[in-house]
PDB file of N, CA, C and O in Angstrom, chain B, residues numbered from 101:
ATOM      1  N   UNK B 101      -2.023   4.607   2.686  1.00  0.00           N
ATOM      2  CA  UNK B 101      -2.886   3.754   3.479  1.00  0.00           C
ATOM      3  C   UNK B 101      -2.301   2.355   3.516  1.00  0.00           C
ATOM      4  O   UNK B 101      -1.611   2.005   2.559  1.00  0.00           O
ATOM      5  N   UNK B 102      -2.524   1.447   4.615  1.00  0.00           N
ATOM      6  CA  UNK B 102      -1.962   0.387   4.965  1.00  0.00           C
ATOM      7  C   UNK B 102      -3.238  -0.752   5.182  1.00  0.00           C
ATOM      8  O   UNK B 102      -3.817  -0.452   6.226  1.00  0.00           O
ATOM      9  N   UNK B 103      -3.728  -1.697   4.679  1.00  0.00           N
ATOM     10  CA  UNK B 103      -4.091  -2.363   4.657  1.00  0.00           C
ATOM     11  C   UNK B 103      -4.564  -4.256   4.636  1.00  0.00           C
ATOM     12  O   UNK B 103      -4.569  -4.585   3.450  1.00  0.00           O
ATOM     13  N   UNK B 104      -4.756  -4.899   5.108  1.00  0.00           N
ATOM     14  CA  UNK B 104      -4.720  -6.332   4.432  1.00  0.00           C
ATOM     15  C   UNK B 104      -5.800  -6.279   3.834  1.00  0.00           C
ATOM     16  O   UNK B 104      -6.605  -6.908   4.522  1.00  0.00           O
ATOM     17  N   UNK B 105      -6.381  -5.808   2.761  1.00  0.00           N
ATOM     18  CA  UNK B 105      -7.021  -6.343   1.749  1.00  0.00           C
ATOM     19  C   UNK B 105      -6.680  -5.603   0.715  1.00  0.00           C
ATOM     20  O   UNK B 105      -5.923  -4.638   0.619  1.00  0.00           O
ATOM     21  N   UNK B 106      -7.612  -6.418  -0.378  1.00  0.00           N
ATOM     22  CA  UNK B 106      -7.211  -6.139  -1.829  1.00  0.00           C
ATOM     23  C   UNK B 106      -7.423  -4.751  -2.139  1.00  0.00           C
ATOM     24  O   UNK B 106      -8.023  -4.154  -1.245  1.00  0.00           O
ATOM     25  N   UNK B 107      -7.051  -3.937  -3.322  1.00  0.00           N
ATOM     26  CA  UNK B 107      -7.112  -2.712  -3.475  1.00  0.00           C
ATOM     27  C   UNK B 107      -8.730  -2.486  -4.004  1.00  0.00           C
ATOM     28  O   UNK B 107      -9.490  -1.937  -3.206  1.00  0.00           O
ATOM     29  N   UNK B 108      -9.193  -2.850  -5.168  1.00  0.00           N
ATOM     30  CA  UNK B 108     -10.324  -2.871  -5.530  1.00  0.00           C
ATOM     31  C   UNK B 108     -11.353  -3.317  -4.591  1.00  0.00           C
ATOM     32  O   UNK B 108     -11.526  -4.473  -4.205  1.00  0.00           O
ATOM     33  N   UNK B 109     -12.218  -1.957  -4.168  1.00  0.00           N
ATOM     34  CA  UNK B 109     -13.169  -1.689  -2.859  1.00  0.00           C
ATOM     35  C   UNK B 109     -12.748  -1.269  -2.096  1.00  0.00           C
ATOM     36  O   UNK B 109     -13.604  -0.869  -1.307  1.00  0.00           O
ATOM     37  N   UNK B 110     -11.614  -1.048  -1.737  1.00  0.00           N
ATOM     38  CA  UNK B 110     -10.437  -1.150  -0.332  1.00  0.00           C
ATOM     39  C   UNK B 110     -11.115   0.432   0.373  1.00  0.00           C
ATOM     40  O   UNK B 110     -12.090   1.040  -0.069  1.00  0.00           O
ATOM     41  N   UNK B 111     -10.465   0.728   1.282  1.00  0.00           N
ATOM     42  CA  UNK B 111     -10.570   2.451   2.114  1.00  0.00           C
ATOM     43  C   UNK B 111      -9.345   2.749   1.314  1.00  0.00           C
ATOM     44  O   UNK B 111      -9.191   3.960   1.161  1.00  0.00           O
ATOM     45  N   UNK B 112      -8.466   2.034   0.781  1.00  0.00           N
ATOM     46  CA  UNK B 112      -7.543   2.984  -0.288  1.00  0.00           C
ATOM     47  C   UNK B 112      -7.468   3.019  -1.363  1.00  0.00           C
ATOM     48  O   UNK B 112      -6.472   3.254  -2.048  1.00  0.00           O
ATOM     49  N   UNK B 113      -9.065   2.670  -1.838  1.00  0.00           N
ATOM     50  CA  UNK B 113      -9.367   3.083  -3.335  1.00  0.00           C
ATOM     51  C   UNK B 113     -10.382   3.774  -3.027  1.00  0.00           C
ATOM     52  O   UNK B 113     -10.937   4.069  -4.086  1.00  0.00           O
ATOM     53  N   UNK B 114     -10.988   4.239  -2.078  1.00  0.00           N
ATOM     54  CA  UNK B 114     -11.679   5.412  -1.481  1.00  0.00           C
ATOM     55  C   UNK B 114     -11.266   6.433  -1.024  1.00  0.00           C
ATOM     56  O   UNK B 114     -11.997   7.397  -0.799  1.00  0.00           O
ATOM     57  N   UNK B 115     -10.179   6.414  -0.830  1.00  0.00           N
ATOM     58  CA  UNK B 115      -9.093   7.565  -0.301  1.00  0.00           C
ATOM     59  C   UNK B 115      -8.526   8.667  -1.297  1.00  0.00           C
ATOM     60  O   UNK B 115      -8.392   9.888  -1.211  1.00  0.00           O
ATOM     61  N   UNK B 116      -8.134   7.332  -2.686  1.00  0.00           N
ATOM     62  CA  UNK B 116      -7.314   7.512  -3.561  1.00  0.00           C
ATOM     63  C   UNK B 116      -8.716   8.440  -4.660  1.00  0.00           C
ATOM     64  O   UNK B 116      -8.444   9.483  -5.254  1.00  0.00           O
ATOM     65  N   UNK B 117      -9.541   8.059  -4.695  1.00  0.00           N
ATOM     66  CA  UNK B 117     -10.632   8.135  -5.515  1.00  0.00           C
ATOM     67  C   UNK B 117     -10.782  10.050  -4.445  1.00  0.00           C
ATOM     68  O   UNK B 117     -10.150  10.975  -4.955  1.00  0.00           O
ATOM     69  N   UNK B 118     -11.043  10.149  -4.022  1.00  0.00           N
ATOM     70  CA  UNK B 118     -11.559  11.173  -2.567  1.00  0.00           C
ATOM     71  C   UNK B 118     -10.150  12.403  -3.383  1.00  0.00           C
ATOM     72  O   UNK B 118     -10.421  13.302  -4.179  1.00  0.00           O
ATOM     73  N   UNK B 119      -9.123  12.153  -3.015  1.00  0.00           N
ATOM     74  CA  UNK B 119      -8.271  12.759  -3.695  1.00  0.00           C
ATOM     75  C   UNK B 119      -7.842  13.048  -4.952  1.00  0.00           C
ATOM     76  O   UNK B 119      -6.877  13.797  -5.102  1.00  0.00           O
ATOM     77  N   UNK B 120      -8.341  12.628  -5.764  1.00  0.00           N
ATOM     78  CA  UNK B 120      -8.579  12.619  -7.306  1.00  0.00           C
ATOM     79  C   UNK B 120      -9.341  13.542  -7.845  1.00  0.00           C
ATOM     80  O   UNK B 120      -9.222  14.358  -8.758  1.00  0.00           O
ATOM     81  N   UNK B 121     -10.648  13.055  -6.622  1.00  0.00           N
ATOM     82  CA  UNK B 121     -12.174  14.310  -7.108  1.00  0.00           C
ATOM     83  C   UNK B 121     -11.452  15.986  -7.081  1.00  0.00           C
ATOM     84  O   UNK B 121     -11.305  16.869  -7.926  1.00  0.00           O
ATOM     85  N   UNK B 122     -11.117  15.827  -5.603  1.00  0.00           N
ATOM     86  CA  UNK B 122     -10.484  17.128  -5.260  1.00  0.00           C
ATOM     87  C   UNK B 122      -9.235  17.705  -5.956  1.00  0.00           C
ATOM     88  O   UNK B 122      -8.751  18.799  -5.666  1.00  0.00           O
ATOM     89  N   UNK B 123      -8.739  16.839  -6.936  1.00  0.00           N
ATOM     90  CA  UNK B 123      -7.718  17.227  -7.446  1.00  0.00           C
ATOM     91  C   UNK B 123      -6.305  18.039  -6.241  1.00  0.00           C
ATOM     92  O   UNK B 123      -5.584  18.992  -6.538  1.00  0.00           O
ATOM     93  N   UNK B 124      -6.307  17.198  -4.822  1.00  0.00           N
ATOM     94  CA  UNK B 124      -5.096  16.931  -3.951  1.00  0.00           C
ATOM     95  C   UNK B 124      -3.609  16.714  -4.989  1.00  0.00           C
ATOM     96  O   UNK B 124      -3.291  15.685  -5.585  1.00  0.00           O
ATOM     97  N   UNK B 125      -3.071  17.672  -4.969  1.00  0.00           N
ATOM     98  CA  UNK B 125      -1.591  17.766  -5.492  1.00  0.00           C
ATOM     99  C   UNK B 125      -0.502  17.695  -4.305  1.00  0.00           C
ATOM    100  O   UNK B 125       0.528  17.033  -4.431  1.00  0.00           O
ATOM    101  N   UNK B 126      -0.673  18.105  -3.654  1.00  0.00           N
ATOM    102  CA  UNK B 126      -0.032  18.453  -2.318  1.00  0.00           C
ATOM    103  C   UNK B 126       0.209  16.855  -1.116  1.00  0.00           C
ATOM    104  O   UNK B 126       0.901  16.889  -0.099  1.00  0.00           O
ATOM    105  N   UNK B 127      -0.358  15.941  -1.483  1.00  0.00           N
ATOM    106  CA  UNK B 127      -0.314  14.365  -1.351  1.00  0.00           C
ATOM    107  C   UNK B 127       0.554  14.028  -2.131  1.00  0.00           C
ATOM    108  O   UNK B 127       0.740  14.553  -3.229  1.00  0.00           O
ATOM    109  N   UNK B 128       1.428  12.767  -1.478  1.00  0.00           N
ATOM    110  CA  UNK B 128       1.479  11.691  -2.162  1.00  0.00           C
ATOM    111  C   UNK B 128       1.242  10.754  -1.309  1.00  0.00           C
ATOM    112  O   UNK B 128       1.795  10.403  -0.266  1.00  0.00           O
ATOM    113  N   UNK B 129       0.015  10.263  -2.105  1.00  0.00           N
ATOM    114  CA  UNK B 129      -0.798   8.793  -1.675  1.00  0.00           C
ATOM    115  C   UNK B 129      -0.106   7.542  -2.127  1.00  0.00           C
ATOM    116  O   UNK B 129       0.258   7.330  -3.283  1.00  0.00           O
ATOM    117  N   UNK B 130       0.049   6.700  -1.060  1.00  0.00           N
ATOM    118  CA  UNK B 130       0.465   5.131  -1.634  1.00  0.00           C
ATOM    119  C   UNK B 130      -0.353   4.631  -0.666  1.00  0.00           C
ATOM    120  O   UNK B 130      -0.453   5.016   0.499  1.00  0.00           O
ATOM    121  N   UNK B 131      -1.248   3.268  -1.524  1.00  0.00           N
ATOM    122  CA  UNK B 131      -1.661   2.595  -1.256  1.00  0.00           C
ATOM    123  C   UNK B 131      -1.073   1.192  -1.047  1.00  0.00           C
ATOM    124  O   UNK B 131      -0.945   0.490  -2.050  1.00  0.00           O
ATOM    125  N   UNK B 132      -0.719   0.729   0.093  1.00  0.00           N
ATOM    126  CA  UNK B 132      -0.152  -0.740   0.712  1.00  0.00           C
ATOM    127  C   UNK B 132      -1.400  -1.703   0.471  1.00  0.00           C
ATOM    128  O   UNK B 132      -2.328  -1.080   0.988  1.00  0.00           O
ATOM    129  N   UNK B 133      -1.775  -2.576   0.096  1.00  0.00           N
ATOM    130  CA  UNK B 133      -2.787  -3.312  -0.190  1.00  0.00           C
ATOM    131  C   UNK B 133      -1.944  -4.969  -0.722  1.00  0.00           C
ATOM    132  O   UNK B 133      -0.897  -5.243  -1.308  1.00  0.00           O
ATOM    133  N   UNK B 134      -3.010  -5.716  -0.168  1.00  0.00           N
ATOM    134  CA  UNK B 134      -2.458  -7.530  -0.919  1.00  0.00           C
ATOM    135  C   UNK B 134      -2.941  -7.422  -2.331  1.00  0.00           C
ATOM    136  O   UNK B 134      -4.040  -6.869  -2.331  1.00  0.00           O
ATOM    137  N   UNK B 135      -2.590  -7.700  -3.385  1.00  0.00           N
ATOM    138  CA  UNK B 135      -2.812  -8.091  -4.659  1.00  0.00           C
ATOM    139  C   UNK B 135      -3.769  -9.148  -4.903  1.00  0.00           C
ATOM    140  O   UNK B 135      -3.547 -10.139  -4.207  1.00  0.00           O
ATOM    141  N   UNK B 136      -4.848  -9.254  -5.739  1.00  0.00           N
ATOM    142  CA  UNK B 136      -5.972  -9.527  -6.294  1.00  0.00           C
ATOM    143  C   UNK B 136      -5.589 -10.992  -6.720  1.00  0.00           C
ATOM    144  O   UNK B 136      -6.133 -11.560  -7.666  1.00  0.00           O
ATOM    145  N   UNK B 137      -4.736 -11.480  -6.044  1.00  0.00           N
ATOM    146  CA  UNK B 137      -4.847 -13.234  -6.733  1.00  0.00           C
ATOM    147  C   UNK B 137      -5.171 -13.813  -5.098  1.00  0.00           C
ATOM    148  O   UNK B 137      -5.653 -13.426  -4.033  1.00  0.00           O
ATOM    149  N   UNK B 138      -4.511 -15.068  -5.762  1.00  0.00           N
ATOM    150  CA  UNK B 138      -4.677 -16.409  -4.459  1.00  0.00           C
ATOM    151  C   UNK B 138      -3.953 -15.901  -3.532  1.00  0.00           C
ATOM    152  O   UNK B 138      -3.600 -14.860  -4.087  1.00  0.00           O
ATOM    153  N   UNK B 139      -3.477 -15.888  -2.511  1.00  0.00           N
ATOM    154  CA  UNK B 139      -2.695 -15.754  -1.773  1.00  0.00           C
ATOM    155  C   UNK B 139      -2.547 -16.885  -0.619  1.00  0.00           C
ATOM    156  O   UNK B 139      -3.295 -16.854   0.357  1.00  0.00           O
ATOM    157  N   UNK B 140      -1.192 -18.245  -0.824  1.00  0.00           N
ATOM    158  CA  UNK B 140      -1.572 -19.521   0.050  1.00  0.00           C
ATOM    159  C   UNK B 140      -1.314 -19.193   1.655  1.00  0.00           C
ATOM    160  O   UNK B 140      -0.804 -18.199   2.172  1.00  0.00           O
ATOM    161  N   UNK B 141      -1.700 -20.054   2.081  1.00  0.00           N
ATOM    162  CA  UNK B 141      -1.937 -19.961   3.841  1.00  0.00           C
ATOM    163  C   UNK B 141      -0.664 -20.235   4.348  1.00  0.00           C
ATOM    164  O   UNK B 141       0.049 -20.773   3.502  1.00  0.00           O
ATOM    165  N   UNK B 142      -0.114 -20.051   5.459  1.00  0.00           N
ATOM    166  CA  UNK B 142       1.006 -19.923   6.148  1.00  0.00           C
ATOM    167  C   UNK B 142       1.391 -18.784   6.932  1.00  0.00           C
ATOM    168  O   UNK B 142       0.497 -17.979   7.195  1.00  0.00           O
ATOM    169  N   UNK B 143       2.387 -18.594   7.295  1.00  0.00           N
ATOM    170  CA  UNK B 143       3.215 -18.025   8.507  1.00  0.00           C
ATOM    171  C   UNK B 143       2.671 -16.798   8.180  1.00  0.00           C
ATOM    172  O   UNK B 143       2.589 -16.630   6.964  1.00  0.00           O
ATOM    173  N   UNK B 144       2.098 -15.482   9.161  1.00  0.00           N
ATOM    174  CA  UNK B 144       2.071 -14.254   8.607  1.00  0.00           C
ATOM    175  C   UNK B 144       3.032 -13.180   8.050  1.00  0.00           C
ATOM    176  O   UNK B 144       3.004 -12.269   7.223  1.00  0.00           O
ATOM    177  N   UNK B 145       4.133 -13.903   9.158  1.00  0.00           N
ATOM    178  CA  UNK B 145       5.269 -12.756   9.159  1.00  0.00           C
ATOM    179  C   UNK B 145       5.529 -13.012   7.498  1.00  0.00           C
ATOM    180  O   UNK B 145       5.517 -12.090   6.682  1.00  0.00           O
ATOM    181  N   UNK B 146       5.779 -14.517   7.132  1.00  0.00           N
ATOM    182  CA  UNK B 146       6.748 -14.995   5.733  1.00  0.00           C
ATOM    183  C   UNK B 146       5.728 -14.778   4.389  1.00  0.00           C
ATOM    184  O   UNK B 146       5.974 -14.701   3.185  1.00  0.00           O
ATOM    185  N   UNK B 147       4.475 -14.718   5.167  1.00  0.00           N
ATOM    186  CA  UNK B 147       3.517 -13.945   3.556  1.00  0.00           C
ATOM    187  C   UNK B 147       3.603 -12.500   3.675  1.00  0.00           C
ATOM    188  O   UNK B 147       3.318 -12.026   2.575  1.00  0.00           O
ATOM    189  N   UNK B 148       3.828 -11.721   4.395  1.00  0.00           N
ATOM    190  CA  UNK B 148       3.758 -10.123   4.253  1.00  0.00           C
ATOM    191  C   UNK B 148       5.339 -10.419   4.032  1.00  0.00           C
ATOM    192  O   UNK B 148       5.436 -10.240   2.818  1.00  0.00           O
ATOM    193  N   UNK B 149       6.090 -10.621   4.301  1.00  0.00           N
ATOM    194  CA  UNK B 149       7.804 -10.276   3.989  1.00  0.00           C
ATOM    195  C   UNK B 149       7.557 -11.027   2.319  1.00  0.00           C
ATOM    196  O   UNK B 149       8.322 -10.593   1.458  1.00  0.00           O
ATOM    197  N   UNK B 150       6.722 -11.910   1.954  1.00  0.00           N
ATOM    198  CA  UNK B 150       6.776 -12.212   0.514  1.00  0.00           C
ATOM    199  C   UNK B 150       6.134 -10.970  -0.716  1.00  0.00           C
ATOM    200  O   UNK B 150       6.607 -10.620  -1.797  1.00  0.00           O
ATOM    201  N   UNK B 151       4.753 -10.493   0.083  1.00  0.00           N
ATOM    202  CA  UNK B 151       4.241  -9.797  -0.228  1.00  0.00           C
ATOM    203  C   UNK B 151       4.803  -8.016  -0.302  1.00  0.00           C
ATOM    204  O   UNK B 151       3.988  -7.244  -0.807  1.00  0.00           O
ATOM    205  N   UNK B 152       5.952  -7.504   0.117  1.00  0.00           N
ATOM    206  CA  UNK B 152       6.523  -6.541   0.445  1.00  0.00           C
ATOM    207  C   UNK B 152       5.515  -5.770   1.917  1.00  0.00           C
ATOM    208  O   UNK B 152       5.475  -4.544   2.020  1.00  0.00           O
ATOM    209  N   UNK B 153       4.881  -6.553   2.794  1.00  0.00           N
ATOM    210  CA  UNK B 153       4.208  -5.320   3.426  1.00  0.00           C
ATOM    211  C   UNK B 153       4.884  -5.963   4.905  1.00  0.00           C
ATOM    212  O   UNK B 153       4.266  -6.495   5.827  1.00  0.00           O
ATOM    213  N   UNK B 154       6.207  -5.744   4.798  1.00  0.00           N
ATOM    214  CA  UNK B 154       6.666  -6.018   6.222  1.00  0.00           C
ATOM    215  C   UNK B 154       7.111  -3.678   6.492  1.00  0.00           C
ATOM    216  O   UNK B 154       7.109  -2.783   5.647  1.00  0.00           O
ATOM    217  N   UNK B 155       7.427  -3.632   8.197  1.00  0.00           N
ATOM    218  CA  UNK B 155       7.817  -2.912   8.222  1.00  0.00           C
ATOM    219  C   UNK B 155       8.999  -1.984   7.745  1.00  0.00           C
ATOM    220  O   UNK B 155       9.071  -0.755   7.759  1.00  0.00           O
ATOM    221  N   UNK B 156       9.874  -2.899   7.331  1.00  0.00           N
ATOM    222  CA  UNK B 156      11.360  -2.901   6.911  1.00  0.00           C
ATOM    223  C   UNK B 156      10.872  -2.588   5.356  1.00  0.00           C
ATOM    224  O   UNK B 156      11.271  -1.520   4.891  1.00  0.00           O
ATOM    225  N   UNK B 157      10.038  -3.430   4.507  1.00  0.00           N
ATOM    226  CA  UNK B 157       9.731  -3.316   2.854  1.00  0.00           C
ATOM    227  C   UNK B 157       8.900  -2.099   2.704  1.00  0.00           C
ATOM    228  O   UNK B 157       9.174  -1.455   1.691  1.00  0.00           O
ATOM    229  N   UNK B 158       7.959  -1.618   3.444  1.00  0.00           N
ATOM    230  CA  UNK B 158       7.394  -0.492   3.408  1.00  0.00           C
ATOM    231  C   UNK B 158       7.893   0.522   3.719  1.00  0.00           C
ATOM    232  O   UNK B 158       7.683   1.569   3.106  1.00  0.00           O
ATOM    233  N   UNK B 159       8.522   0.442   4.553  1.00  0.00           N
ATOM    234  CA  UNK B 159       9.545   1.910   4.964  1.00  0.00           C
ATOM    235  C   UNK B 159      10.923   2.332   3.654  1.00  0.00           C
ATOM    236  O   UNK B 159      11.606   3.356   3.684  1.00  0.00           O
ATOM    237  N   UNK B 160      10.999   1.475   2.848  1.00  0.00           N
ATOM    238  CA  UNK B 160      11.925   1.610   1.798  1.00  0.00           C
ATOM    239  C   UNK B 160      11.256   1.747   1.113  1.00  0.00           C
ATOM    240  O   UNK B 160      11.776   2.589   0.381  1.00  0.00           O
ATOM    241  N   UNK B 161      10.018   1.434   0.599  1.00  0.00           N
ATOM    242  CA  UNK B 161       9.592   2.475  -0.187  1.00  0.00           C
ATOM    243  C   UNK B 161       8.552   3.445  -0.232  1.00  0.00           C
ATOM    244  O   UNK B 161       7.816   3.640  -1.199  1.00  0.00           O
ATOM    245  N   UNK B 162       8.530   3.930   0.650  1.00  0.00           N
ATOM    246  CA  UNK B 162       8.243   5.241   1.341  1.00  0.00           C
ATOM    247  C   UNK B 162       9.564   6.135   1.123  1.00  0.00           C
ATOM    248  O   UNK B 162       9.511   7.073   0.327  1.00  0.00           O
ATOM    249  N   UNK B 163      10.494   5.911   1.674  1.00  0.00           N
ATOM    250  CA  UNK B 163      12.007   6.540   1.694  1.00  0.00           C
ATOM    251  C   UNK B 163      12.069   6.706   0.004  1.00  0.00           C
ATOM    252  O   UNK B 163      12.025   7.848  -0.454  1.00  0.00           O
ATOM    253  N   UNK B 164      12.171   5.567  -0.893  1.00  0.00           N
ATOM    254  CA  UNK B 164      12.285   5.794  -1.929  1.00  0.00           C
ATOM    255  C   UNK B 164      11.522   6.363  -2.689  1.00  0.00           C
ATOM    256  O   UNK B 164      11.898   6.763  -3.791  1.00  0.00           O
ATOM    257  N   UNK B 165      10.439   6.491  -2.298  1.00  0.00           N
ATOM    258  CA  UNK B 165       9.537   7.776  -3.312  1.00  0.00           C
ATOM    259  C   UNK B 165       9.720   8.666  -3.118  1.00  0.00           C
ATOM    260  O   UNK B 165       9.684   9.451  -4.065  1.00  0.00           O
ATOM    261  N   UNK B 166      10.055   9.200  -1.713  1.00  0.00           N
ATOM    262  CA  UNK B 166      10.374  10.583  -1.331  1.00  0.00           C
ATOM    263  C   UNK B 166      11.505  11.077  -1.777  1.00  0.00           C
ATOM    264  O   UNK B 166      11.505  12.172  -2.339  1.00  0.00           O
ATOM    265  N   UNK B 167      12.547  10.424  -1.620  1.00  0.00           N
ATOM    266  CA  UNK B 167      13.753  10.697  -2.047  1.00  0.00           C
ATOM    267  C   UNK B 167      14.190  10.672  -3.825  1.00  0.00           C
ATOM    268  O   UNK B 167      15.208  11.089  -4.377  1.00  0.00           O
ATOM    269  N   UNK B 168      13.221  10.145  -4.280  1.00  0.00           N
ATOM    270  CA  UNK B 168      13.038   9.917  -6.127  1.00  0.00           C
ATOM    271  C   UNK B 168      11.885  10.757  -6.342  1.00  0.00           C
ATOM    272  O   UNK B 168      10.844  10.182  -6.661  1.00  0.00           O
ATOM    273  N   UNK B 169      11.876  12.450  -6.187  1.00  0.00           N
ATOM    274  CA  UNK B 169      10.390  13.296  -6.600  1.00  0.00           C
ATOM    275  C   UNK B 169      10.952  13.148  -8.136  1.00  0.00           C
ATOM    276  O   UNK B 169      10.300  13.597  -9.078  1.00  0.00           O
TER     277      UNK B 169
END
């Protein structure tokens, strides 16, 4: 799941939680979410490329989980 907000409450700690109950093996879930601090104001592109949630930072690690079972 891909998100701008924090993980705690998120739809991908509802997702993640949803798949847990069911005991889903056959997933692998990653949750993209901003981290639970401050986060200062500025450019969007240069806070998600800080934050890893640009297209380019997410797609590597996607690639890299898959490719590291």
């Amino acid at each position: 799941t891909l998100e701008e907000n924090v993980y705690a409450g998120s739809f991908s700690q509802t997702v993640g939680a949803h798949l847990m109950e069911r005991q889903v093996k056959d997933i692998k879930f990653m949750p993209f979410t901003l981290p639970d601090t401050y986060i200062e104001h500025g450019d969007v592109y240069q806070l998600k490329e800080k934050l890893g949630l640009t297209k380019d930072a997410i797609l590597e690690k996607i690639n890299y989980v898959y490719n590291n079972k």
